[in-house]
Short mmCIF file of C-alpha atoms in Angstrom, two decimals:
data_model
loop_
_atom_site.label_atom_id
_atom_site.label_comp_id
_atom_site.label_asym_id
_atom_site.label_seq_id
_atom_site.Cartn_x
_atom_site.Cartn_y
_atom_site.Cartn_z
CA UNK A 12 0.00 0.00 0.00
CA UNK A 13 2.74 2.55 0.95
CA UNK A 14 4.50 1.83 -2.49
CA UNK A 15 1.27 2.34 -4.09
CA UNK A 16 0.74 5.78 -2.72
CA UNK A 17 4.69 6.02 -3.28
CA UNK A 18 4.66 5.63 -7.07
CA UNK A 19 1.44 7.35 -7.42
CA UNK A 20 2.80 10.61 -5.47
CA UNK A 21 5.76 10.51 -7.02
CA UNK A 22 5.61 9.12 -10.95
CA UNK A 23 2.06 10.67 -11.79
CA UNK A 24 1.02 13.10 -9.19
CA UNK A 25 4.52 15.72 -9.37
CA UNK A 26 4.47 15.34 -13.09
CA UNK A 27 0.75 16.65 -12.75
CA UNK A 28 1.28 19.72 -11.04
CA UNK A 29 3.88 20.52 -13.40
CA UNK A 30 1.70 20.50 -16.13
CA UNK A 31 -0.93 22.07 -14.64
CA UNK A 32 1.80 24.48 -13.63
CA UNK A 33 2.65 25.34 -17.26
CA UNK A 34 -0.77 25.44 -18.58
CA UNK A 35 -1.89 27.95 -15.88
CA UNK A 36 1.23 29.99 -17.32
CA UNK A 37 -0.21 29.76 -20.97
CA UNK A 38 -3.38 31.69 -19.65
CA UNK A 39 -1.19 35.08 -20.64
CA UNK A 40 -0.72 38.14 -18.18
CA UNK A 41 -2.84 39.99 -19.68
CA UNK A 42 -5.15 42.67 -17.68
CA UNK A 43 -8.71 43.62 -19.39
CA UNK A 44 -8.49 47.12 -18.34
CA UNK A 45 -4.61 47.37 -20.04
CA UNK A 46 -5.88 46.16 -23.68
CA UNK A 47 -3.15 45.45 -26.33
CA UNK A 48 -2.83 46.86 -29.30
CA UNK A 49 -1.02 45.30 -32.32
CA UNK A 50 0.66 46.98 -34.94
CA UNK A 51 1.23 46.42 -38.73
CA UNK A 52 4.64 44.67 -37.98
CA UNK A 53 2.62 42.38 -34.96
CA UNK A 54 -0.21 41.62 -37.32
CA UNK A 55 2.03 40.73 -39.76
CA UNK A 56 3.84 38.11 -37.50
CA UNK A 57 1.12 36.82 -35.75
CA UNK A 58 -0.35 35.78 -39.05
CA UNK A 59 2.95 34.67 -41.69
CA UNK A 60 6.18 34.54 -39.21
CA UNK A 61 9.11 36.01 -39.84
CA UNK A 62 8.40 35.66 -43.83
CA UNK A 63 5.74 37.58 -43.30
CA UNK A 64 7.55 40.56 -41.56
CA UNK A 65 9.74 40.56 -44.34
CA UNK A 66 7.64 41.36 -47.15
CA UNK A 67 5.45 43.48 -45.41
CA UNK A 68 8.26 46.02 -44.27
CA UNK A 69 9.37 45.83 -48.02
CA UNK A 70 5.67 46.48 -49.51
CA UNK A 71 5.45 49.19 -46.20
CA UNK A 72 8.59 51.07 -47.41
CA UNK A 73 8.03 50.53 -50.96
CA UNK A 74 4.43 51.88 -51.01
CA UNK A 75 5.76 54.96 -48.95
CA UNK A 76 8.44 55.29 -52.17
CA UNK A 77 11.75 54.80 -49.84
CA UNK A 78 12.48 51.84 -51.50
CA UNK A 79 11.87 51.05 -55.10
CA UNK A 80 11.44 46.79 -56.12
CA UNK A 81 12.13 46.12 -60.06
CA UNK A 82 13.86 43.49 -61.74
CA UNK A 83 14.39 41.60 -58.84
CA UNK A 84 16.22 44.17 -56.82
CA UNK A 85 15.76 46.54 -53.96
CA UNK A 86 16.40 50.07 -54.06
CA UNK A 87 16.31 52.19 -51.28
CA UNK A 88 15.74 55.88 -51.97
CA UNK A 89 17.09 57.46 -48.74
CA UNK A 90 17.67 56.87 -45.27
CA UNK A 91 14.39 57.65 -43.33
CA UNK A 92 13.10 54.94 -41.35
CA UNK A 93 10.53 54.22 -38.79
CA UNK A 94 11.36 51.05 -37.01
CA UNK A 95 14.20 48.95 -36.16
CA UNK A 96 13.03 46.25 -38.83
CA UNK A 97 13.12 49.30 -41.85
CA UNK A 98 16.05 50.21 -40.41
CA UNK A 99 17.56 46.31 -40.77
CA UNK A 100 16.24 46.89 -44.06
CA UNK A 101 18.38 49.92 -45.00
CA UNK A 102 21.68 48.21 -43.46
CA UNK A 103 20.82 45.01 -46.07
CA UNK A 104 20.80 47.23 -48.75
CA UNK A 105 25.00 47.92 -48.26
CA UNK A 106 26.99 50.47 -49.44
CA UNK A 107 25.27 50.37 -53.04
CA UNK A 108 21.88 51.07 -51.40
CA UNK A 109 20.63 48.00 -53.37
CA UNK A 110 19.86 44.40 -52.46
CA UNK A 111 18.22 41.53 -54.78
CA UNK A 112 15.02 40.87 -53.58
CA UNK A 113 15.40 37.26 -52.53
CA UNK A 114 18.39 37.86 -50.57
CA UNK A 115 16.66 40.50 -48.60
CA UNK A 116 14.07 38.51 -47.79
CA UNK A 117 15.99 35.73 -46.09
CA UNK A 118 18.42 38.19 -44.22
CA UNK A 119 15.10 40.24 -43.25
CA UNK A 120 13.65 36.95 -41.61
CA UNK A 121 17.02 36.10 -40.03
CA UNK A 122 17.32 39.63 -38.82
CA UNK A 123 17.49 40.43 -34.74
CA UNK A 124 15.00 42.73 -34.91
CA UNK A 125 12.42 39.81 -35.70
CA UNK A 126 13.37 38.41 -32.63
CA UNK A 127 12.98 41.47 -30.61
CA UNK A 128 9.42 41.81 -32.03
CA UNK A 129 8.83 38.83 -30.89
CA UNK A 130 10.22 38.89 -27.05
CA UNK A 131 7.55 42.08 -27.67
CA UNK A 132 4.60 39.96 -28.16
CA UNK A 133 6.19 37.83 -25.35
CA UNK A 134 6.34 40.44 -22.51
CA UNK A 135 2.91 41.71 -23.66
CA UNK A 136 1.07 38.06 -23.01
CA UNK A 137 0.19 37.42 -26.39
CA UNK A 138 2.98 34.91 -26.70
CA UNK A 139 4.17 31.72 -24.48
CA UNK A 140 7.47 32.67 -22.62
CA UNK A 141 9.81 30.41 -24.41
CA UNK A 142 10.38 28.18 -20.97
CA UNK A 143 6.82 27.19 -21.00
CA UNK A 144 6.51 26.68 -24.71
CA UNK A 145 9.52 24.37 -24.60
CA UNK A 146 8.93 22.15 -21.25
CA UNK A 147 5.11 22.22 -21.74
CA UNK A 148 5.61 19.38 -24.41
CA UNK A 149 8.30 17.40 -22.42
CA UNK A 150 5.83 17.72 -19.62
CA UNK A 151 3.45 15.93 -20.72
CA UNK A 152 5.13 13.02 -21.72
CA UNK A 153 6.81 12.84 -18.48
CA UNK A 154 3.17 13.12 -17.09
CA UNK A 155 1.81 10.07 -19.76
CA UNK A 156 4.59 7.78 -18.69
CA UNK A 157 3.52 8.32 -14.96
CA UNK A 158 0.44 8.06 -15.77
CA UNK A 159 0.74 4.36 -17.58
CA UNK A 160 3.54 2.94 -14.70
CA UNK A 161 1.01 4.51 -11.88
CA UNK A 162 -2.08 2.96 -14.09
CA UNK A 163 -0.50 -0.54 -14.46
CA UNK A 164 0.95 -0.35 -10.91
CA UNK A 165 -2.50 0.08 -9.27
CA UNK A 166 -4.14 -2.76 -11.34
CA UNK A 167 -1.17 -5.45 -10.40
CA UNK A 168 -1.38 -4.76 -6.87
CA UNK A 169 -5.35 -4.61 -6.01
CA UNK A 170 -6.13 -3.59 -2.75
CA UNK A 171 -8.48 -1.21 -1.18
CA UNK A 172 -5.70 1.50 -1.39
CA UNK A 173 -6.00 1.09 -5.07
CA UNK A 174 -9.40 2.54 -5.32
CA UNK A 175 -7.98 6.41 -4.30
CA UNK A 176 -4.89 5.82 -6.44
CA UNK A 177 -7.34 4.95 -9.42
CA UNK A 178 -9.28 8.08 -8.70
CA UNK A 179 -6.05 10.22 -9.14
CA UNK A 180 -5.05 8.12 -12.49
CA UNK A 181 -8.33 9.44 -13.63
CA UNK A 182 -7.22 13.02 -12.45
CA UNK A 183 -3.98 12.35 -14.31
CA UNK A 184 -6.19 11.34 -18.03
CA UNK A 185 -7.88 14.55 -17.26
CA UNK A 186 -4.66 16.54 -17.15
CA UNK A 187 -3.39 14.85 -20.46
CA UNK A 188 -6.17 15.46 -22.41
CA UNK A 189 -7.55 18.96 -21.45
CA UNK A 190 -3.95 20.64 -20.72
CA UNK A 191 -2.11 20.30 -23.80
CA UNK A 192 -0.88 22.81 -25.97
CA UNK A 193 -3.09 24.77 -28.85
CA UNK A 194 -2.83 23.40 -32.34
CA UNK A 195 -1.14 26.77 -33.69
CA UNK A 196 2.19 27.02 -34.97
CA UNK A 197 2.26 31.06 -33.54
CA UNK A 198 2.73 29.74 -29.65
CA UNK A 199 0.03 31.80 -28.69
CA UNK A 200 -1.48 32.67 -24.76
CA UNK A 201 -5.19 32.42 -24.20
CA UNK A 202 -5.26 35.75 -23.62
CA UNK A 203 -3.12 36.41 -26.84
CA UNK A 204 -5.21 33.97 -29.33
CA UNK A 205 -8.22 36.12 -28.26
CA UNK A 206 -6.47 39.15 -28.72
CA UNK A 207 -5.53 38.64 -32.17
CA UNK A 208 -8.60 36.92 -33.32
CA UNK A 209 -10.47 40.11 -32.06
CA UNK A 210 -7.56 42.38 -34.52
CA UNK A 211 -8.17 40.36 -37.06
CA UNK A 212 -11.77 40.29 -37.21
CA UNK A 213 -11.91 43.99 -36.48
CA UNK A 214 -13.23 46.78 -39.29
CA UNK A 215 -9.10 48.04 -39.44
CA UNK A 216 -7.79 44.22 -40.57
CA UNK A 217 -10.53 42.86 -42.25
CA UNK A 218 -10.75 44.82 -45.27
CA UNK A 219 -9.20 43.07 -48.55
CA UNK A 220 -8.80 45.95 -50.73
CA UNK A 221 -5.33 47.33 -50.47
CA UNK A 222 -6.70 51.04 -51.71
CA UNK A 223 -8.98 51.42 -48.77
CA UNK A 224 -6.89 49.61 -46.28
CA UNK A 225 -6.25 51.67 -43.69
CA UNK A 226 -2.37 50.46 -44.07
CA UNK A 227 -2.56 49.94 -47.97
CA UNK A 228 -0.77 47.64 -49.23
CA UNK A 229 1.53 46.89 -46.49
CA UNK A 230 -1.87 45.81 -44.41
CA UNK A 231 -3.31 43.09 -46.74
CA UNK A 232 0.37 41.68 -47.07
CA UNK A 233 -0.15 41.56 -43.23
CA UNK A 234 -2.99 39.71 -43.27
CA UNK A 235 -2.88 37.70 -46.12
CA UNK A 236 0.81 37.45 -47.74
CA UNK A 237 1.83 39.18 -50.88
CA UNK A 238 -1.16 37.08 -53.08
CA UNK A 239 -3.64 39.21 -51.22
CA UNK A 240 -1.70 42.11 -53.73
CA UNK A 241 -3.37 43.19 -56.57
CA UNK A 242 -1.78 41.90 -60.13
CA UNK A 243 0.65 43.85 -60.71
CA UNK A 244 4.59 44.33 -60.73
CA UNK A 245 5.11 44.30 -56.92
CA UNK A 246 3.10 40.88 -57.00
CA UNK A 247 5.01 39.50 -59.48
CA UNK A 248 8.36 40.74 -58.32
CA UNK A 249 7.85 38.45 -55.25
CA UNK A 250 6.60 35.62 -56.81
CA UNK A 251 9.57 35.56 -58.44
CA UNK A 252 11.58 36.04 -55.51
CA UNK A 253 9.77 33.12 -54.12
CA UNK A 254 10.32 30.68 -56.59
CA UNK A 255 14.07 31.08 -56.25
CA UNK A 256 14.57 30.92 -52.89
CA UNK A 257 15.16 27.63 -51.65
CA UNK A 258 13.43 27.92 -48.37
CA UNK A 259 10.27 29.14 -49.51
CA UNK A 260 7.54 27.39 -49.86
CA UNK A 261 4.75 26.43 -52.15
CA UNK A 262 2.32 29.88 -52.29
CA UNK A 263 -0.29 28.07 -50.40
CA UNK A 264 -1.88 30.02 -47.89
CA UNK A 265 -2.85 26.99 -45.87
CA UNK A 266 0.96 26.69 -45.56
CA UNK A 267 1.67 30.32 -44.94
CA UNK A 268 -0.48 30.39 -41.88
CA UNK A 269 0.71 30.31 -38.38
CA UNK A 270 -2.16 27.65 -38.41
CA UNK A 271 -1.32 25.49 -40.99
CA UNK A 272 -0.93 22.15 -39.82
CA UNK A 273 2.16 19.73 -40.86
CA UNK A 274 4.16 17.20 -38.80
CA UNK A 275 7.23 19.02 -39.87
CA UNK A 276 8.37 22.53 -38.92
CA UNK A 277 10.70 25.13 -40.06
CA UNK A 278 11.65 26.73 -36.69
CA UNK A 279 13.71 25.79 -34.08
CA UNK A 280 14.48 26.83 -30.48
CA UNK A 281 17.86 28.83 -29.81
CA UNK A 282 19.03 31.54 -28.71
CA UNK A 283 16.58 31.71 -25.76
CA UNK A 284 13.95 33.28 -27.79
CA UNK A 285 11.02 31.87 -30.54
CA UNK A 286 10.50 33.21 -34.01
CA UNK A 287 8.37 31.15 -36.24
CA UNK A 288 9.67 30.96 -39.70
CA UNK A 289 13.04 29.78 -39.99
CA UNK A 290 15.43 27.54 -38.26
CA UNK A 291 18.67 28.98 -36.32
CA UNK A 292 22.06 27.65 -37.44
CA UNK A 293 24.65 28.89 -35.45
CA UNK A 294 23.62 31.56 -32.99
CA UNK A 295 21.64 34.26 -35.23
CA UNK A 296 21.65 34.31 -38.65
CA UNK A 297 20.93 30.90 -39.82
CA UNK A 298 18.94 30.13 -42.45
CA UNK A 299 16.07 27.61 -43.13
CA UNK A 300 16.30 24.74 -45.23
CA UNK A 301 12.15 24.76 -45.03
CA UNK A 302 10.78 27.97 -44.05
CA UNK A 303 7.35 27.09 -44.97
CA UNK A 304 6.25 30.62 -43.95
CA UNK A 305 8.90 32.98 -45.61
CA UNK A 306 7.33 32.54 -48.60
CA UNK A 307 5.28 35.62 -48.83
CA UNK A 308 2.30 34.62 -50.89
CA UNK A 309 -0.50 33.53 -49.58
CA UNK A 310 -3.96 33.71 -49.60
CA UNK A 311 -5.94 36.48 -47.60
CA UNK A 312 -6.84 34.41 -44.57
CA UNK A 313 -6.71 34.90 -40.91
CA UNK A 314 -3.52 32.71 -39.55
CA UNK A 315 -4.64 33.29 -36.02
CA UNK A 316 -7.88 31.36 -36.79
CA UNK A 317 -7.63 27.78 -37.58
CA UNK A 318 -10.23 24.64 -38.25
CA UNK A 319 -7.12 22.18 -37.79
CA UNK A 320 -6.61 20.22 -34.07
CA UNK A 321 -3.64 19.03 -34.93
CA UNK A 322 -1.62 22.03 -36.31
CA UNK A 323 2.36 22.06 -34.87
CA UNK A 324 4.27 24.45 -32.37
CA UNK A 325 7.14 25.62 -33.65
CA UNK A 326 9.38 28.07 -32.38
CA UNK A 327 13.14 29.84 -33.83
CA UNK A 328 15.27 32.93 -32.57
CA UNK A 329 17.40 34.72 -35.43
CA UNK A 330 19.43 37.81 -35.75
CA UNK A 331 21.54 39.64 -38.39
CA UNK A 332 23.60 42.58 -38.50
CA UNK A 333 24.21 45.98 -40.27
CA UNK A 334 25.28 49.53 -39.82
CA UNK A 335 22.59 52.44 -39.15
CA UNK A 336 20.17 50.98 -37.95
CA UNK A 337 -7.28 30.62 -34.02
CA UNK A 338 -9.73 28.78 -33.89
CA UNK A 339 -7.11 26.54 -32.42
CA UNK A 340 -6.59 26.75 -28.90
CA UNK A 341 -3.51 28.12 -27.47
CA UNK A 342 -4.83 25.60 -24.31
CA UNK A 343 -7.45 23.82 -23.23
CA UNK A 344 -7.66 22.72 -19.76
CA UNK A 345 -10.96 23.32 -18.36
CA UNK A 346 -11.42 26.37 -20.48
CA UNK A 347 -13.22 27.18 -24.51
CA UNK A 348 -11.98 29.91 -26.76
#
């Protein structure tokens, strides 16, 4: 009896708490009365990754005539910048202030800045805290395999202490089914998936048209990749950027969303942060053998918001260097989004 209560304590109860530990972390610290707002550059994340980022601040800059995009190359027209990602933008473009298109792309989604915009997200509670989105998986396995030795345990040696012990393996099925991570590949907070679903579905994100988006054409890139552009030169210009980059993907938009669901993934953990949408070689700056969201075109869809159960986590960091410059559930225990 006493090595029943033993092994339950100690192979399914600990493992337990720790879970229910992690999920109550996932919940997000974020206060009703301090709302978050998200910006182009968040929206833009939130929905395509670090691909996404990268075209949008090229269609932002471009559309504001500070950078010009034909025959495959980047331009830049002066120095002004805004940000800390158009400013990575201007260092890429060297001393010739010009870049090809491609290679800007990939150095924009390896850039540091990416990874500081997402530690943003992070500290505002619309993202997991990378501890929690990297033990909350481990977790649970620890948890299953307690759960199965406590299980077996319990049936083997039948007694009248078995009965309680039983009762907590049924507590322990209720942990591993309800508390598991969302089936996003943004690792969003509860508090965070609601937060963007409510951007996203607002009047300001959910127009199509780029001429009477309120951010043009930077804003339906945003939202919907660079196939939510109109036909024209810009479109095309990516598109062919696209197809010859190695990394990118097919210009699916199931595959460009943060929801998409795959049993592989592009992004790794390194670097102590997470940026979805390439993988880290060594330190910052690696590239991504299969960034499935870099590729900027996609269809206009909401990334946040997702039909799939069984879309994948992922998680990268990144960085770079110059001068100058859903409805898938984030969680589930005991609580509906």
């Amino acid at each position: 009896m006493i090595v029943l209560i033993v092994v339950a304590l100690l192979a399914l109860v600990a493992p337990s708490l720790w879970v229910l530990r992690l999920w109550s972390l996932s919940r997000g610290p974020v206060a009703p009365e301090a709302p978050v707002e998200l910006g182009l550059l968040d929206m833009a994340y939130l929905n395509g990754g670090a691909g996404r980022v990268a075209d949008t601040v090229i269609t932002k800059m471009h559309q504001d005539g500070r950078v010009t995009v034909a025959d495959g190359t980047v331009t830049a027209a002066g120095a002004a910048s805004d940000n800390a990602l158009e400013r990575a933008l201007l260092r890429h473009c060297g001393s010739d202030w010009a870049v090809p298109l491609g290679r800007l792309r990939r150095e924009l989604r390896r850039d540091h800045a990416v990874l500081t915009l997402h530690r943003s997200l992070v500290e505002r509670g619309v993202l997991l805290r990378p501890e929690v989105h990297r033990w909350w998986p481990r977790a649970l396995v620890v948890q299953l395999v307690g759960l199965a030795v406590t299980g077996v345990v319990a049936v083997v040696a039948f007694d009248v202490a078995s009965f309680p012990v039983l009762a907590l393996v049924a507590f322990g099925i209720v942990v591993q089914v309800g508390c598991r991570p969302g089936g996003t590949r943004m690792p969003f907070t509860s508090e965070g998936r609601e937060i963007a679903r409510r951007h996203l579905r607002s009047p300001h994100w959910s127009v199509t048209n780029p001429y009477s988006h309120p951010e043009g054409l930077a804003g339906v890139v945003a939202a919907g990749g660079t196939a939510a552009l109109p036909d024209g030169d810009l479109r095309e210009q990516f598109e062919r950027a696209a197809a010859e980059d190695p990394a990118a993907s097919p210009s699916r938009r199931d595959e460009d969303s943060p929801g998409w669901s795959s049993s592989s993934s592009s992004s790794t953990s390194c670097g102590g942060g997470l940026v979805v949408g390439f993988a880290c070689d060594s330190g910052f700056g690696g590239d991504s053998g299969d960034s499935r969201d870099s590729g900027g075109s996609a269809g206009h869809t909401g990334g946040m918001i997702c039909s799939s159960s069984s879309c994948s986590s992922s998680s990268c960091s990144s960085g770079s260097s110059c001068s100058s410059g859903s409805s898938c559930s984030s969680s589930s225990c005991g609580s509906s989004s």
